[in-house]
Coordinates of C-alpha atoms in Angstrom, one line a residue:
Chain A
M11 CA 96.7 32.3 246.3
A12 CA 94.1 34.6 244.7
Y13 CA 94.7 38.4 244.8
E14 CA 92.3 41.2 244.3
V15 CA 93.2 43.9 241.7
N16 CA 91.4 47.2 241.5
L17 CA 91.3 48.7 238.0
G18 CA 89.4 52.0 238.1
H19 CA 86.0 51.1 239.5
R20 CA 86.4 47.4 238.7
S21 CA 87.6 44.9 241.2
A22 CA 89.0 41.7 239.7
K23 CA 90.1 38.4 241.2
I24 CA 93.4 37.1 239.8
N25 CA 95.2 33.9 240.4
I26 CA 98.4 32.6 238.9
L27 CA 97.8 28.9 238.2
S28 CA 101.2 28.1 236.7
R29 CA 104.3 29.9 235.6
N30 CA 107.3 28.6 233.6
G31 CA 109.7 31.3 232.3
N32 CA 107.7 33.6 230.1
K33 CA 104.7 31.3 229.9
A34 CA 102.0 31.8 232.5
L35 CA 98.5 30.5 233.1
L36 CA 96.3 33.1 234.9
D37 CA 92.8 33.2 236.0
I38 CA 91.1 36.6 236.0
D39 CA 87.5 36.5 237.2
G40 CA 87.1 32.9 236.1
H41 CA 88.6 33.5 232.6
K42 CA 91.7 31.5 231.9
Y43 CA 94.5 33.2 230.1
D44 CA 97.4 31.2 228.7
V45 CA 99.9 33.9 227.9
D46 CA 103.5 34.6 227.0
I47 CA 104.4 37.6 229.1
V48 CA 107.9 39.2 229.2
M49 CA 109.3 42.5 230.6
V50 CA 110.9 43.8 227.4
E51 CA 112.2 47.0 229.0
K52 CA 112.0 48.5 232.4
G53 CA 108.3 49.1 233.0
V54 CA 107.2 47.8 229.7
Y55 CA 105.6 44.4 229.3
S56 CA 104.9 42.5 226.0
I57 CA 102.0 40.0 226.3
V58 CA 101.2 37.6 223.5
Y59 CA 97.8 36.0 223.9
N60 CA 95.9 34.0 221.3
G61 CA 98.1 35.4 218.6
H62 CA 97.4 39.0 219.7
S63 CA 100.3 41.2 220.8
Y64 CA 99.8 43.7 223.6
N65 CA 102.3 46.3 224.7
V66 CA 101.6 47.5 228.3
E67 CA 103.5 50.3 230.0
L68 CA 103.6 50.6 233.8
I69 CA 104.3 53.7 235.8
E70 CA 104.7 52.9 239.5
G71 CA 102.3 54.9 241.6
E72 CA 102.6 56.2 245.2
T73 CA 103.1 52.8 246.6
S74 CA 104.8 49.7 245.2
K75 CA 101.3 48.1 244.8
S76 CA 99.8 50.9 242.7
Y77 CA 100.4 51.6 239.0
I78 CA 99.3 53.8 236.2
V79 CA 99.0 51.4 233.3
N80 CA 99.0 52.5 229.7
T81 CA 97.6 50.2 227.1
F82 CA 97.3 51.1 223.4
A83 CA 93.7 52.1 224.0
K84 CA 93.5 53.5 227.5
T85 CA 95.2 54.5 230.7
F86 CA 94.2 52.9 234.0
N87 CA 94.9 53.2 237.7
V88 CA 95.6 49.8 239.0
E89 CA 96.1 48.7 242.6
I90 CA 97.1 45.3 243.9
V91 CA 95.2 44.3 247.0
D92 CA 97.2 41.6 248.8
A93 CA 96.9 40.2 252.3
E94 CA 99.0 43.0 253.8
S95 CA 96.7 45.7 252.2
K96 CA 93.6 43.9 253.4
Y97 CA 95.0 43.6 256.9
I98 CA 95.9 47.3 257.0
S99 CA 92.5 48.2 255.5
S100 CA 90.6 46.1 258.1
R101 CA 92.5 47.6 261.0
K102 CA 91.8 51.1 259.6
Q103 CA 88.1 50.3 259.4
G104 CA 87.8 48.5 262.7
P105 CA 86.2 49.9 265.9
D106 CA 89.6 50.6 267.5
A107 CA 91.0 52.0 264.2
E108 CA 92.3 55.2 265.7
E109 CA 94.1 53.5 268.5
E110 CA 95.3 50.7 266.2
N111 CA 96.6 53.0 263.6
T112 CA 99.0 54.6 266.1
N113 CA 100.7 51.2 266.4
R114 CA 103.1 50.7 263.5
L115 CA 103.3 47.3 261.9
T116 CA 106.6 45.4 262.6
P117 CA 108.6 44.1 259.7
E118 CA 107.9 40.5 261.0
A119 CA 104.1 41.1 260.8
I120 CA 104.4 42.4 257.2
M121 CA 106.5 39.3 256.2
A122 CA 104.1 37.0 258.0
S123 CA 101.1 38.5 256.2
R124 CA 102.9 38.0 252.8
R125 CA 103.3 34.3 253.4
Chain B
M1308 CA 134.7 83.1 210.1
I1309 CA 132.7 81.9 213.1
K1310 CA 134.6 79.3 215.0
K1311 CA 132.7 79.1 218.3
V1312 CA 128.9 79.5 218.8
L1313 CA 127.2 80.1 222.1
V1314 CA 123.7 78.8 222.0
A1315 CA 121.6 81.0 224.3
N1316 CA 118.9 78.5 224.8
R1317 CA 118.2 75.1 226.3
G1318 CA 116.5 71.7 225.5
E1319 CA 115.6 70.5 222.1
I1320 CA 116.5 73.6 220.1
A1321 CA 119.9 74.0 221.8
V1322 CA 120.8 70.4 220.8
R1323 CA 119.4 71.0 217.3
V1324 CA 121.7 74.0 216.7
M1325 CA 124.7 72.3 218.2
R1326 CA 124.3 69.4 215.8
S1327 CA 124.7 71.7 212.8
C1328 CA 127.6 73.4 214.5
R1329 CA 129.3 70.0 214.9
E1330 CA 128.8 69.2 211.3
M1331 CA 130.3 72.5 210.3
G1332 CA 133.4 72.0 212.6
I1333 CA 132.3 74.8 214.8
R1334 CA 132.7 74.5 218.6
S1335 CA 129.5 74.9 220.6
V1336 CA 129.0 76.5 224.0
A1337 CA 126.0 75.7 226.2
V1338 CA 124.6 77.9 228.9
F1339 CA 122.5 76.3 231.6
S1340 CA 120.5 77.2 234.7
D1341 CA 120.7 75.4 238.0
A1342 CA 117.7 73.3 237.0
D1343 CA 119.4 72.2 233.7
R1344 CA 122.7 70.8 234.9
N1345 CA 121.6 67.3 233.7
S1346 CA 120.1 68.5 230.4
M1347 CA 121.2 67.0 227.2
H1348 CA 122.4 70.3 225.7
V1349 CA 125.0 70.6 228.4
R1350 CA 126.3 67.1 227.7
Y1351 CA 126.3 67.6 224.0
A1352 CA 128.2 71.0 223.9
D1353 CA 131.9 71.3 223.8
E1354 CA 131.8 73.9 226.6
A1355 CA 129.2 74.8 229.2
Y1356 CA 128.6 77.7 231.5
N1357 CA 126.2 78.1 234.4
I1358 CA 124.2 81.3 234.0
G1359 CA 122.1 81.4 237.2
P1360 CA 119.1 80.0 239.1
A1361 CA 116.2 78.0 237.5
P1362 CA 113.7 80.8 236.8
S1363 CA 114.1 81.9 233.2
R1364 CA 114.1 85.6 234.2
E1365 CA 117.3 84.9 236.2
S1366 CA 119.1 82.7 233.7
Y1367 CA 118.0 82.3 230.0
L1368 CA 116.5 85.8 229.9
N1369 CA 119.4 87.3 231.8
I1370 CA 121.2 89.2 229.0
E1371 CA 124.3 90.1 231.0
A1372 CA 124.8 86.6 232.3
I1373 CA 124.7 85.3 228.7
I1374 CA 127.0 88.0 227.4
G1375 CA 129.3 87.1 230.3
A1376 CA 129.4 83.5 229.3
A1377 CA 130.0 84.4 225.7
K1378 CA 133.0 86.5 226.7
A1379 CA 134.4 84.0 229.1
S1380 CA 134.2 81.2 226.5
G1381 CA 135.5 83.4 223.7
A1382 CA 132.5 82.6 221.5
D1383 CA 132.5 84.7 218.4
A1384 CA 128.8 84.3 217.8
V1385 CA 125.5 83.7 219.6
H1386 CA 122.6 81.6 218.3
P1387 CA 119.4 82.5 220.2
G1388 CA 117.2 79.5 219.1
Y1389 CA 113.5 80.3 219.6
G1390 CA 111.7 81.7 222.6
F1391 CA 113.7 83.3 225.4
L1392 CA 115.8 86.2 223.9
S1393 CA 115.5 85.2 220.3
E1394 CA 113.3 88.2 219.4
N1395 CA 114.8 90.6 221.9
A1396 CA 116.3 93.6 220.1
A1397 CA 118.2 94.7 223.2
F1398 CA 120.0 91.4 223.3
A1399 CA 120.9 91.6 219.6
G1400 CA 122.1 95.1 220.3
R1401 CA 124.2 94.1 223.3
C1402 CA 125.9 91.4 221.2
Q1403 CA 126.8 94.0 218.6
E1404 CA 128.2 96.3 221.2
E1405 CA 130.4 93.5 222.5
G1406 CA 131.6 92.5 219.0
I1407 CA 129.8 89.2 219.1
I1408 CA 127.9 88.1 216.0
F1409 CA 124.2 87.7 216.7
I1410 CA 123.0 84.9 214.4
G1411 CA 119.8 86.5 213.4
P1412 CA 118.5 89.9 212.1
D1413 CA 119.7 93.3 213.3
P1414 CA 117.9 95.1 216.2
Y1415 CA 116.1 97.4 213.7
A1416 CA 114.3 94.4 212.0
I1417 CA 113.5 92.8 215.3
T1418 CA 112.0 96.1 216.7
T1419 CA 110.0 96.9 213.5
M1420 CA 108.5 93.4 213.2
G1421 CA 108.2 92.8 216.9
D1422 CA 105.7 95.7 217.3
K1423 CA 102.6 94.5 215.5
I1424 CA 101.3 98.0 214.8
T1425 CA 104.6 99.1 213.2
A1426 CA 104.8 95.8 211.3
R1427 CA 101.3 96.5 209.9
L1428 CA 102.3 100.0 208.8
T1429 CA 105.6 98.6 207.2
M1430 CA 103.7 95.9 205.3
I1431 CA 101.1 98.3 204.0
A1432 CA 103.9 100.6 202.7
A1433 CA 105.5 97.5 201.0
G1434 CA 102.2 96.6 199.3
V1435 CA 101.7 93.4 201.3
P1436 CA 98.0 92.9 202.2
V1437 CA 97.1 93.2 205.9
V1438 CA 93.9 92.2 207.7
P1439 CA 91.5 95.3 207.7
G1440 CA 91.8 97.1 211.0
T1441 CA 93.7 99.9 212.8
T1442 CA 97.2 101.1 212.2
E1443 CA 97.4 102.9 215.6
K1444 CA 97.0 101.9 219.2
I1445 CA 93.5 102.0 220.7
R1446 CA 93.2 104.9 223.1
D1447 CA 90.2 103.9 225.2
E1448 CA 86.9 102.0 225.1
Q1449 CA 85.1 104.7 223.2
H1450 CA 87.8 104.6 220.5
A1451 CA 87.5 100.8 220.4
L1452 CA 83.8 101.0 219.9
E1453 CA 84.2 103.5 217.0
I1454 CA 86.7 101.2 215.3
V1455 CA 84.5 98.1 215.8
K1456 CA 81.6 99.9 214.2
E1457 CA 83.8 100.9 211.3
V1458 CA 85.4 97.5 210.7
G1459 CA 82.4 95.4 211.5
L1460 CA 82.0 92.4 213.8
P1461 CA 83.5 90.0 214.5
V1462 CA 86.9 91.5 215.4
M1463 CA 90.1 90.5 217.2
I1464 CA 91.6 92.8 219.8
K1465 CA 95.3 92.1 219.8
A1466 CA 98.3 93.2 221.8
S1467 CA 100.8 95.2 219.8
A1468 CA 103.7 93.5 221.4
G1469 CA 101.9 90.2 221.4
G1470 CA 102.5 86.6 220.4
G1471 CA 101.6 83.1 221.5
G1472 CA 98.0 84.0 221.8
K1473 CA 98.5 86.3 224.8
G1474 CA 96.6 89.6 224.9
M1475 CA 94.2 88.4 222.3
R1476 CA 90.4 88.6 222.4
L1477 CA 87.8 87.6 219.9
V1478 CA 84.7 89.9 220.0
K1479 CA 81.5 88.7 218.4
V1480 CA 78.9 91.1 220.0
I1481 CA 79.1 94.8 220.5
E1482 CA 78.4 94.5 224.3
E1483 CA 81.7 92.6 224.7
V1484 CA 83.9 95.3 223.2
G1485 CA 84.5 97.2 226.5
S1486 CA 85.3 94.1 228.7
S1487 CA 87.4 92.5 226.0
F1488 CA 89.4 95.7 225.4
R1489 CA 90.1 95.9 229.2
M1490 CA 91.1 92.2 229.4
A1491 CA 93.4 92.3 226.4
R1492 CA 95.1 95.4 227.7
S1493 CA 95.7 94.0 231.1
E1494 CA 96.9 90.6 229.7
A1495 CA 99.2 92.5 227.3
M1496 CA 100.6 94.6 230.2
N1497 CA 101.3 91.5 232.3
A1498 CA 102.8 89.4 229.5
F1499 CA 104.8 92.0 227.6
G1500 CA 105.0 95.1 229.9
N1501 CA 103.2 97.1 227.1
D1502 CA 99.4 97.6 227.1
S1503 CA 99.1 98.8 223.5
V1504 CA 96.3 97.0 221.7
Y1505 CA 94.9 97.3 218.2
I1506 CA 91.8 95.9 216.4
E1507 CA 91.6 93.9 213.2
K1508 CA 88.8 92.2 211.3
Y1509 CA 88.3 88.5 212.4
I1510 CA 88.6 86.2 209.4
Q1511 CA 86.0 83.4 209.6
S1512 CA 87.4 79.9 209.0
P1513 CA 91.0 81.1 209.0
H1514 CA 94.0 79.0 207.9
H1515 CA 97.3 79.8 209.4
I1516 CA 99.9 79.6 206.7
E1517 CA 103.5 80.8 207.0
F1518 CA 106.4 81.2 204.6
Q1519 CA 110.0 80.5 205.5
I1520 CA 112.4 83.0 204.2
L1521 CA 116.2 83.3 204.0
A1522 CA 117.9 86.6 203.3
D1523 CA 121.7 87.3 203.1
N1524 CA 123.8 90.5 203.5
H1525 CA 124.1 90.9 199.7
G1526 CA 120.5 91.7 198.9
N1527 CA 119.4 88.2 198.1
A1528 CA 116.2 86.8 199.6
V1529 CA 114.3 83.6 198.9
H1530 CA 111.4 81.8 200.3
L1531 CA 111.4 78.1 201.2
F1532 CA 107.7 77.6 200.6
E1533 CA 104.9 77.4 203.1
R1534 CA 104.0 75.6 206.3
E1535 CA 100.4 74.9 207.2
C1536 CA 100.0 75.5 210.9
S1537 CA 96.2 75.6 211.4
I1538 CA 96.0 72.8 213.9
Q1539 CA 96.3 74.9 217.1
R1540 CA 95.1 74.6 220.7
R1541 CA 94.6 77.9 222.5
H1542 CA 96.5 79.7 219.7
Q1543 CA 99.5 77.3 220.1
K1544 CA 100.5 75.2 217.2
V1545 CA 100.2 71.4 217.7
I1546 CA 100.8 70.0 214.2
E1547 CA 102.5 71.6 211.2
E1548 CA 102.8 70.3 207.7
T1549 CA 104.2 71.2 204.3
P1550 CA 103.0 71.6 201.6
S1551 CA 99.7 73.0 202.8
P1552 CA 96.7 71.0 201.6
L1553 CA 95.0 74.4 200.9
M1554 CA 97.7 75.7 198.6
N1555 CA 97.9 75.8 194.8
P1556 CA 101.0 76.6 192.7
E1557 CA 99.7 80.1 191.7
L1558 CA 98.8 81.1 195.2
R1559 CA 102.1 79.7 196.5
K1560 CA 104.1 81.8 194.0
E1561 CA 102.1 84.9 194.8
M1562 CA 102.3 84.6 198.6
G1563 CA 106.0 83.6 198.4
E1564 CA 106.8 86.7 196.5
K1565 CA 104.9 88.8 199.0
A1566 CA 106.8 87.1 201.9
V1567 CA 110.1 88.0 200.2
K1568 CA 108.9 91.5 199.7
A1569 CA 107.9 91.8 203.4
A1570 CA 111.4 90.6 204.4
K1571 CA 113.1 93.1 202.1
A1572 CA 110.9 95.9 203.5
V1573 CA 112.9 95.7 206.8
N1574 CA 116.2 94.9 205.1
Y1575 CA 116.0 91.5 206.8
K1576 CA 119.0 89.2 207.2
G1577 CA 118.9 85.6 208.3
A1578 CA 116.1 83.1 208.6
G1579 CA 112.6 84.4 209.3
T1580 CA 108.9 83.5 208.9
I1581 CA 106.1 85.6 207.4
E1582 CA 102.8 84.4 208.9
F1583 CA 99.6 84.9 206.8
I1584 CA 96.0 84.3 207.6
V1585 CA 94.2 82.8 204.7
S1586 CA 90.4 82.5 204.2
D1587 CA 88.6 79.6 202.7
S1588 CA 88.2 81.6 199.5
L1589 CA 92.1 82.0 199.4
E1590 CA 92.2 85.7 200.3
Y1591 CA 95.4 86.1 202.3
Y1592 CA 96.6 88.8 204.8
F1593 CA 99.9 89.4 206.6
L1594 CA 99.6 88.4 210.2
E1595 CA 103.1 88.9 211.6
M1596 CA 106.8 88.2 211.1
N1597 CA 108.8 86.0 213.4
T1598 CA 112.4 87.1 213.3
R1599 CA 113.9 83.8 214.3
L1600 CA 114.0 80.1 213.7
Q1601 CA 110.6 78.5 214.1
V1602 CA 109.8 75.4 216.2
E1603 CA 108.4 73.9 213.0
H1604 CA 111.4 74.6 210.8
P1605 CA 112.3 70.8 210.4
V1606 CA 109.3 70.2 208.0
T1607 CA 110.7 72.9 205.7
E1608 CA 114.2 71.4 206.0
R1609 CA 112.9 68.0 205.1
V1610 CA 110.9 69.0 202.0
A1611 CA 113.2 71.8 200.7
G1612 CA 116.4 69.8 201.6
V1613 CA 118.1 72.8 203.3
D1614 CA 119.7 72.9 206.7
L1615 CA 118.3 76.2 208.0
V1616 CA 120.7 76.5 211.0
K1617 CA 123.7 76.0 208.6
E1618 CA 122.3 78.7 206.3
Q1619 CA 121.8 81.0 209.3
I1620 CA 125.4 80.5 210.2
N1621 CA 126.6 81.0 206.6
I1622 CA 124.6 84.2 206.4
A1623 CA 126.1 85.4 209.7
N1624 CA 129.5 84.7 208.3
G1625 CA 128.7 87.1 205.4
N1626 CA 128.4 84.4 202.7
P1627 CA 125.8 84.8 200.0
L1628 CA 122.9 82.4 199.7
P1629 CA 124.1 79.3 197.8
F1630 CA 120.9 79.0 195.9
K1631 CA 118.4 81.1 194.0
Q1632 CA 114.6 80.9 194.1
E1633 CA 114.4 78.9 190.9
D1634 CA 116.8 76.3 192.4
L1635 CA 114.4 75.5 195.3
R1636 CA 111.6 72.9 195.1
Q1637 CA 109.4 70.9 197.4
T1638 CA 110.0 67.1 197.5
G1639 CA 107.4 65.0 199.2
H1640 CA 105.4 65.9 202.2
A1641 CA 106.4 66.4 205.9
I1642 CA 104.4 66.6 209.1
Q1643 CA 105.6 67.6 212.5
C1644 CA 103.9 66.7 215.8
R1645 CA 104.9 68.4 219.0
I1646 CA 105.1 66.0 221.9
Y1647 CA 104.5 67.6 225.3
A1648 CA 104.7 66.3 228.8
E1649 CA 101.1 67.2 229.6
D1650 CA 97.9 65.4 230.6
P1651 CA 95.2 65.5 227.9
D1652 CA 92.7 64.0 230.4
N1653 CA 93.3 66.9 232.8
N1654 CA 92.9 69.9 230.5
F1655 CA 96.4 69.5 229.1
M1656 CA 98.0 70.5 232.4
P1657 CA 101.9 70.2 232.2
N1658 CA 103.1 67.0 233.7
P1659 CA 106.8 67.3 234.5
G1660 CA 108.5 64.4 236.2
T1661 CA 111.3 61.8 235.7
I1662 CA 111.5 59.8 232.5
K1663 CA 111.5 56.2 233.6
H1664 CA 111.7 54.7 230.2
I1665 CA 111.9 56.0 226.7
T1666 CA 112.1 54.4 223.2
E1667 CA 112.0 56.9 220.3
P1668 CA 110.9 55.8 216.9
H1669 CA 113.3 55.2 214.0
G1670 CA 113.0 54.0 210.5
L1671 CA 112.6 55.5 207.0
G1672 CA 111.2 59.0 206.9
I1673 CA 111.3 59.7 210.7
R1674 CA 113.2 62.4 212.5
C1675 CA 113.1 62.9 216.2
D1676 CA 114.3 66.2 217.6
G1677 CA 114.3 65.7 221.3
Y1678 CA 116.5 66.1 224.3
V1679 CA 115.2 63.8 227.1
Y1680 CA 116.6 60.5 228.1
E1681 CA 115.9 57.7 230.6
G1682 CA 116.3 59.1 234.2
Y1683 CA 116.1 62.7 233.1
E1684 CA 113.8 64.9 235.2
I1685 CA 111.8 67.4 233.1
P1686 CA 112.1 70.7 235.0
I1687 CA 108.9 72.5 236.0
Y1688 CA 110.4 75.9 235.1
Y1689 CA 110.2 75.7 231.3
D1690 CA 108.1 74.7 228.3
P1691 CA 107.0 71.1 228.7
M1692 CA 107.7 70.2 225.0
I1693 CA 110.0 67.2 225.0
T1694 CA 110.3 66.1 221.4
K1695 CA 109.4 67.2 217.9
L1696 CA 108.5 64.2 215.8
I1697 CA 108.8 64.7 212.0
S1698 CA 107.6 62.3 209.4
W1699 CA 108.3 62.5 205.6
G1700 CA 106.7 60.6 202.8
N1701 CA 106.5 60.9 199.0
T1702 CA 102.8 61.8 199.4
R1703 CA 100.6 63.2 202.2
P1704 CA 98.9 59.9 202.9
E1705 CA 102.3 58.2 203.2
S1706 CA 103.6 60.9 205.5
I1707 CA 100.4 60.5 207.7
A1708 CA 100.8 56.7 207.8
R1709 CA 104.5 57.1 208.9
M1710 CA 103.5 59.6 211.6
K1711 CA 100.9 57.2 212.9
R1712 CA 103.5 54.4 213.0
A1713 CA 106.1 56.6 214.7
L1714 CA 103.6 57.8 217.3
Y1715 CA 102.7 54.2 218.1
E1716 CA 106.4 53.3 218.4
Y1717 CA 107.1 56.3 220.7
K1718 CA 107.2 54.7 224.2
I1719 CA 107.7 56.9 227.2
T1720 CA 106.9 56.2 230.9
G1721 CA 107.2 58.3 234.0
V1722 CA 105.4 61.4 232.6
K1723 CA 102.0 61.7 230.8
T1724 CA 102.2 63.0 227.2
N1725 CA 99.8 64.1 224.4
I1726 CA 100.9 61.2 222.2
K1727 CA 97.4 59.5 222.2
F1728 CA 95.8 62.9 221.4
L1729 CA 98.2 63.3 218.4
E1730 CA 97.3 59.8 217.2
K1731 CA 93.6 60.7 217.4
I1732 CA 94.3 63.8 215.2
M1733 CA 96.0 61.5 212.6
D1734 CA 92.8 59.4 212.6
T1735 CA 90.4 62.4 212.2
P1736 CA 88.6 62.4 208.8
D1737 CA 89.0 66.2 208.5
F1738 CA 92.8 65.9 208.9
N1739 CA 93.1 63.0 206.5
S1740 CA 91.1 64.9 203.9
G1741 CA 93.2 68.0 204.5
N1742 CA 90.0 69.9 205.0
Y1743 CA 90.7 71.9 208.2
N1744 CA 91.3 75.3 209.6
T1745 CA 92.2 76.8 213.0
H1746 CA 88.9 75.6 214.4
F1747 CA 89.9 72.0 213.9
I1748 CA 90.4 71.0 217.5
E1749 CA 87.2 72.8 218.6
K1750 CA 85.2 71.2 215.8
N1751 CA 86.6 67.7 216.5
E1752 CA 86.8 67.9 220.3
G1753 CA 84.3 65.0 220.8
F1754 CA 86.3 62.7 218.6
L1755 CA 89.7 63.7 219.8
L1756 CA 89.0 63.5 223.5
A1757 CA 86.8 60.3 223.4
S1758 CA 88.5 57.3 224.9
R1759 CA 89.2 54.4 222.6
P1760 CA 87.1 51.3 223.4
C1761 CA 88.9 48.9 225.7
G1762 CA 87.0 45.7 226.2
T1763 CA 87.4 43.2 229.1
E1764 CA 90.4 41.5 227.4
C1765 CA 92.2 44.8 227.1
E1766 CA 91.5 45.6 230.8
D1767 CA 92.7 42.1 231.8
M1768 CA 96.0 42.6 230.0
A1769 CA 96.5 45.8 232.1
I1770 CA 95.7 43.8 235.3
M1771 CA 98.0 41.0 234.3
A1772 CA 101.0 43.2 233.6
A1773 CA 100.6 45.0 236.9
F1774 CA 100.1 41.7 238.8
I1775 CA 103.2 40.0 237.2
D1776 CA 105.3 43.1 237.9
Y1777 CA 104.1 43.1 241.5
L1778 CA 105.0 39.4 241.9
T1779 CA 108.4 39.9 240.3
K1780 CA 109.1 42.7 242.8
L1781 CA 107.9 40.5 245.7
E1782 CA 110.2 37.7 244.6
R1783 CA 113.1 40.1 244.6
I1784 CA 112.7 41.1 248.2
Q1785 CA 112.1 37.6 249.6
P1786 CA 115.1 36.3 251.5
P1787 CA 116.6 33.1 249.9
Q1788 CA 115.1 29.9 251.3
Y1789 CA 117.5 28.0 253.7
T1790 CA 118.2 24.6 252.2
G1791 CA 120.3 23.2 255.1
E1792 CA 123.5 23.3 253.0
L1793 CA 126.3 25.5 254.0
G1794 CA 127.8 27.7 251.4
S1795 CA 131.5 26.8 251.9
N1796 CA 133.3 23.9 253.4
W1797 CA 136.2 26.1 254.2
K1798 CA 134.0 28.4 256.3
D1799 CA 132.5 25.3 258.0
F1800 CA 136.0 24.0 258.8
G1801 CA 137.0 27.4 260.2
R1802 CA 133.9 27.6 262.4
K1803 CA 134.6 24.1 263.8
R1804 CA 138.3 25.0 264.5
N1805 CA 137.1 28.1 266.3
V1806 CA 134.9 26.0 268.5
L1807 CA 137.7 23.6 269.2
R1808 CA 140.0 26.5 270.3
L1809 CA 137.5 27.3 273.1

């Protein structure tokens, strides 16, 4: 299943095509990445791609789906937009948003939207 | 002989002092505020005493609370570190009254050097050159105008009780004299409770160079060479190094001798620093004396091979200095970077928070004087400096290369830091050539604050790491899939028996 990821002003589509241990094949906006990715320490990922080594640090943001990501070059705000986020967002934007927002989502609905 | 030292400070410097105490077989006593219960210095010390609520005024600046802790612990000496009460003559005096050794100079030296106008007068009497300007406090705006006309523009209006860039105004045009005088006075009143200001000539392209001195109770005084501290932001030092790229052996000898003379002029005892302002044409003037250990003392320790805290304690014990001036020499080159929890992208606003992960650099020629650890919450009440990173190399280029390597290896998450800003300074051509003065950051602002290029691949790596982390978290919260198999035949048997009983 493809996810949407917001990085600053950029919105990218990401899909995990296969994963076996540290090895993963991902598709980001149509570009395939065959990477070796491992969490080396809490919040720190080491990615080896095409012989290049990247060290990426994650700081969890206000929600479990938002991060501040530090790369060697730059710091980004990253947000994962999954089905649940889309669902909540569409309800907020709908014509009955005010009324709908007063109804809290049940855990069952959240789990269902994740599947 | 000192057997137990109370360290009247917190954070990095408290741990630094306690390390030397431990090496000398001296027991250490920590004091801590309510906000510092989890601080490293409390864990490191042999004994620890709470001295009050989080605000400094009610704890680390509370003289009676600290004296109380010293008496309760039976400490025979107090080390003030830097900041807080380190240059407070009243505190040094109270220690004397209580029969506790104050590891530092006597109240007379602190008072004389603490007031900038008195310090200028003392230095003039000792034959140490001072920046042209006034030797008395400015009475009013009219008086300020007269002095400015006499000295010539540009000038600096400075607080007599000043330090740390507070109560300081640069005046370039005559129309600004009145407003700058008023602002400097009001700032000085707020910061130091004393609105005395004086005027001195502003030195164009100044270099901030200071000399470390050590003086004992037997009339011996030496200097441990210079430190170049010209890389400053808002009058606060960011990077220090020794030897200074500007210095030559003749100037070093001359300035060192003047520094020793300055210390002797106030019958100084202990470790202190004489700060000079040096022009491009190598004219130098006394700026001020810091009657305490400096934040940047490790670069001197590394190059001169002297543990300054140990020497402070030895002097306080009444021992003579174990070396003479001719025994001291500089070996290699050392640089110190101050790592702050602050956000360079947001005007360097302090960024306290909880450290989620930290890996400090190691390896040849690297020293890391810090106090934070994984899970530690940096309090909002105090200075946001978290670590001092010191590199040493045989040569300046080697020291710079090591510092760049160490900054790259320094990994910290949970709070924003100025590490990337420091890396950019190491890459700046002016820094590499050693051709810089106190205007360095201003001059190189464009280069220092520009983002490094990050192409699509670099962005994709950030996306990938966040996405994989999200998936991992998601997997962790999913309930295990039911496979139809029961976990235990014994439980299965028990359930069947229970049904049969019905």
